[in-house]
C-alpha positions in Angstrom: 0.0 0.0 0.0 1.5 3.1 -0.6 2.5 5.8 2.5 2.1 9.2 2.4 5.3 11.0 2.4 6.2 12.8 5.5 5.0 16.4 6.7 8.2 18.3 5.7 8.8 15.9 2.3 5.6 17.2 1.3 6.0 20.9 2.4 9.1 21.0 0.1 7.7 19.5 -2.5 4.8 21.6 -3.1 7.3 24.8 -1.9 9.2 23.6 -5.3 6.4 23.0 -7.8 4.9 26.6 -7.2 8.2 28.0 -7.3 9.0 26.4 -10.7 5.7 26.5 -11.8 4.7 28.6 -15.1 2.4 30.4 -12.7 4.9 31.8 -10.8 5.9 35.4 -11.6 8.9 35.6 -12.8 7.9 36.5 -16.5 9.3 33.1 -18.0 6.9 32.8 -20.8 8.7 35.9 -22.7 12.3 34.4 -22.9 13.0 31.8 -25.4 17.2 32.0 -25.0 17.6 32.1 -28.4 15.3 29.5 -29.7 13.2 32.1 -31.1 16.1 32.7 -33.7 16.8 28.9 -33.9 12.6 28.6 -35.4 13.0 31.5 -37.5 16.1 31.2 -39.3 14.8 27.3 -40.0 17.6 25.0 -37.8 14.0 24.4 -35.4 11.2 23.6 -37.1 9.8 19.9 -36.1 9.5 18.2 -32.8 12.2 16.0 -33.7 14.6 19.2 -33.8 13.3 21.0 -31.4 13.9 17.8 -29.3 17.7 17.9 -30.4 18.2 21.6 -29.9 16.9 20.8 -26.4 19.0 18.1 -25.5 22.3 19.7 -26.6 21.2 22.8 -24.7 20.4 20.8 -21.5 23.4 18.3 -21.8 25.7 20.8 -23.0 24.6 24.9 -22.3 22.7 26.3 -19.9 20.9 22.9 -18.4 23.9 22.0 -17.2 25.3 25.3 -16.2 22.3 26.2 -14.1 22.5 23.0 -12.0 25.8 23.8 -11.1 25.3 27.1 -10.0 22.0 26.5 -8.1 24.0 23.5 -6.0 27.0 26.1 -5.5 24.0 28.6 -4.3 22.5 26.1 -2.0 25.8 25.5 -0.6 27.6 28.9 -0.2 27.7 29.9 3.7 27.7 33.7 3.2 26.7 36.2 1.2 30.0 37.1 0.4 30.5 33.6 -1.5 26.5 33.8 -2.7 28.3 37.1 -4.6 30.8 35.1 -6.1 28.9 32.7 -7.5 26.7 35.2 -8.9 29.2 36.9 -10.6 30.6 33.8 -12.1 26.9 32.9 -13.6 27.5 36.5 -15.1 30.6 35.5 -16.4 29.0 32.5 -18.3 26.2 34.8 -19.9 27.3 34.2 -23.7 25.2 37.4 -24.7 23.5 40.2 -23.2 19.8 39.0 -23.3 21.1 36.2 -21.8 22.4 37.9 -18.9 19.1 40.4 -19.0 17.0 37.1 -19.1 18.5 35.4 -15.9 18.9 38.8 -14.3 15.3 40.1 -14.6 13.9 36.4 -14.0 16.1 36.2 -10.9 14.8 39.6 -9.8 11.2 38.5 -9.8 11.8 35.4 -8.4 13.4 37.3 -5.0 10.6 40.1 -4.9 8.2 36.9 -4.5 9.8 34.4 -2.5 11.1 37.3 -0.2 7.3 38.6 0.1 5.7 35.2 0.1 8.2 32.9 2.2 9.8 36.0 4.9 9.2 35.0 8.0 8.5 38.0 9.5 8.4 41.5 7.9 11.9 42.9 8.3 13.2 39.3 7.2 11.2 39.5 4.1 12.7 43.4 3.3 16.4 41.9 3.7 15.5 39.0 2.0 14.2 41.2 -0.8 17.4 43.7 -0.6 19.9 40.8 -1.5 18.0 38.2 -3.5 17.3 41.2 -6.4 20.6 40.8 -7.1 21.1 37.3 -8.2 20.5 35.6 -11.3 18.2 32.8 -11.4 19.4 30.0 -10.8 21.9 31.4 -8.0 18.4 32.6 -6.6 16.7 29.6 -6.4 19.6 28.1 -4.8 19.7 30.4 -1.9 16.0 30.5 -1.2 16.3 26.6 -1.3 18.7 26.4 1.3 17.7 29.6 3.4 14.2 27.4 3.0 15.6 23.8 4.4 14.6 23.0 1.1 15.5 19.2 -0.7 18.6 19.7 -3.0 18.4 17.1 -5.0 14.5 17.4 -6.0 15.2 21.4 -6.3 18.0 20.5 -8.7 16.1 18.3 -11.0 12.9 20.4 -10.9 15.1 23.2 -11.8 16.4 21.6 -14.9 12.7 20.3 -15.9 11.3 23.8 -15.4 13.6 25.1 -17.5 12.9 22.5 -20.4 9.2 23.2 -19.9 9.5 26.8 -20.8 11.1 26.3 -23.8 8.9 23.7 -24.9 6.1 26.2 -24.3 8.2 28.6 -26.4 8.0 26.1 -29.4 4.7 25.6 -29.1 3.7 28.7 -29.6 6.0 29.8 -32.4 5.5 26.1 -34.3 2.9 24.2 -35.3 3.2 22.3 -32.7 0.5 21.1 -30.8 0.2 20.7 -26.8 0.6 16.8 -27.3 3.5 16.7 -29.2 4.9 19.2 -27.4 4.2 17.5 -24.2 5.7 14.1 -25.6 9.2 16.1 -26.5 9.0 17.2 -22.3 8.1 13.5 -21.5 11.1 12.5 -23.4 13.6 14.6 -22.6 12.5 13.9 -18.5 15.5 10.8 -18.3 18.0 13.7 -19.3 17.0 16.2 -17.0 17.6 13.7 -14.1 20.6 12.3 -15.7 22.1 16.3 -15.6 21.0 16.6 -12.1 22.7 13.7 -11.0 26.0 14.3 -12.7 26.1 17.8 -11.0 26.2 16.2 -7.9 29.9 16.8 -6.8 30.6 19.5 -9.4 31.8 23.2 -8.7 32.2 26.0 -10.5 35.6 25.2 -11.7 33.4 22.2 -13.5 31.5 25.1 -15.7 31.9 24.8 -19.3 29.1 25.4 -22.6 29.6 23.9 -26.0 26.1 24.6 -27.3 27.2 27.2 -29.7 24.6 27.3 -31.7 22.2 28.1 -28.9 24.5 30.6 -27.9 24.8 32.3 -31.7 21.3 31.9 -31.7 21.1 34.2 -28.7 23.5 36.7 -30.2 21.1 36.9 -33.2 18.1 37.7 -31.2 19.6 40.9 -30.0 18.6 42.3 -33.9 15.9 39.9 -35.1 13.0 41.3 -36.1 10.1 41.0 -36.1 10.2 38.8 -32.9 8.2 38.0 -30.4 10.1 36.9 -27.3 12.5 39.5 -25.4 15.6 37.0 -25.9 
């Protein structure tokens, strides 16, 4: 017979899926980091290639990149180090909308969790004061841990989230309809935990991106027109 899981199991998990929920207010539905470009100049323009876009982004770009930095987020023991790792997720930006993306997405992600999940009023404000400053996924790290939040599940939620939106992204500048769309999410699910787990152990020094195109495809963005999505 199956058990329900216990209180504080539960109380993350549902802290996670409304965090990295496309309800959430963090404004995800207008960045497609890059793929935009990617649909119009042709390289995406079936399931099958958005699939394959997807995967070498995830494997190989920002997927992996992001797990990383949330786990070094989660860990770091002051907001001195917090700092650092934000300004090496900086670092890793390959364009300027993608640094604007993770910036203003981070941003809105503090303002809520720091007026939603603040334990007491001047908590919240400080909360809100430091959490502004971080990119996303350095964000979500820190409110995980300041939270007592599960790593592991954040991690891989994280990486799925991601996915999600961009899958959302496709299926509104393809035709590609919610099914099909969902089956490419459904099938790139083994991946996202596979990319989880291999970040356990990894640091920053462990960073690295060889989706190129993706991140040319971002570059191109900056000046395509007409467009749609703000990267």
């Amino acid at each position: 017979m199956p058990t329900d899981p216990p209180a504080a199991c539960a109380a993350s998990i549902l802290t996670l899926a409304q965090w990295l929920s496309p309800a959430f207010p963090i404004g995800a539905f207008s960045y497609s980091h890059g793929l935009e470009t990617a649909i119009a100049t042709g390289a995406v323009g079936s399931a099958q290639e958005l699939a394959q876009w997807l995967k070498s982004v995830l494997a190989h770009g920002s997927g992996r990149n992001d797990a990383i930095l949330l786990r070094a987020a989660f860990d770091a023991p002051d907001r001195a180090a917090l700092e650092r790792v934000d300004q090496v997720a900086l670092a890793f930006a390959a364009s300027a909308e993608r640094r604007l993306e993770s910036r203003l997405q981070g941003a809105a992600f503090g303002q809520t969790v720091a007026a939603v999940w603040g334990r007491q009023p001047a908590e919240a404000a400080f909360e809100a004061e430091w959490l502004l400053e971080l990119c996303l996924p350095v964000a979500v790290g820190a409110a995980a841990a300041r939270q007592r939040l599960d790593l592991e599940m954040c991690v891989v939620l994280y990486v799925q989230a991601f996915a999600s939106n961009l899958v959302s992204v496709a299926m509104r500048a393809l035709p590609l309809g919610q099914t099909e769309g969902q089956a490419v999410l459904a099938g790139l699910a083994p991946l996202c935990a596979e990319i989880a787990q291999q970040s356990r152990g990894a640091g920053l020094e462990d960073l690295h991106s060889s989706a190129f195109l993706s991140d040319i495809a971002a570059m191109h963005h900056e000046t395509l027109q007409p467009r749609i999505f703000r990267t």
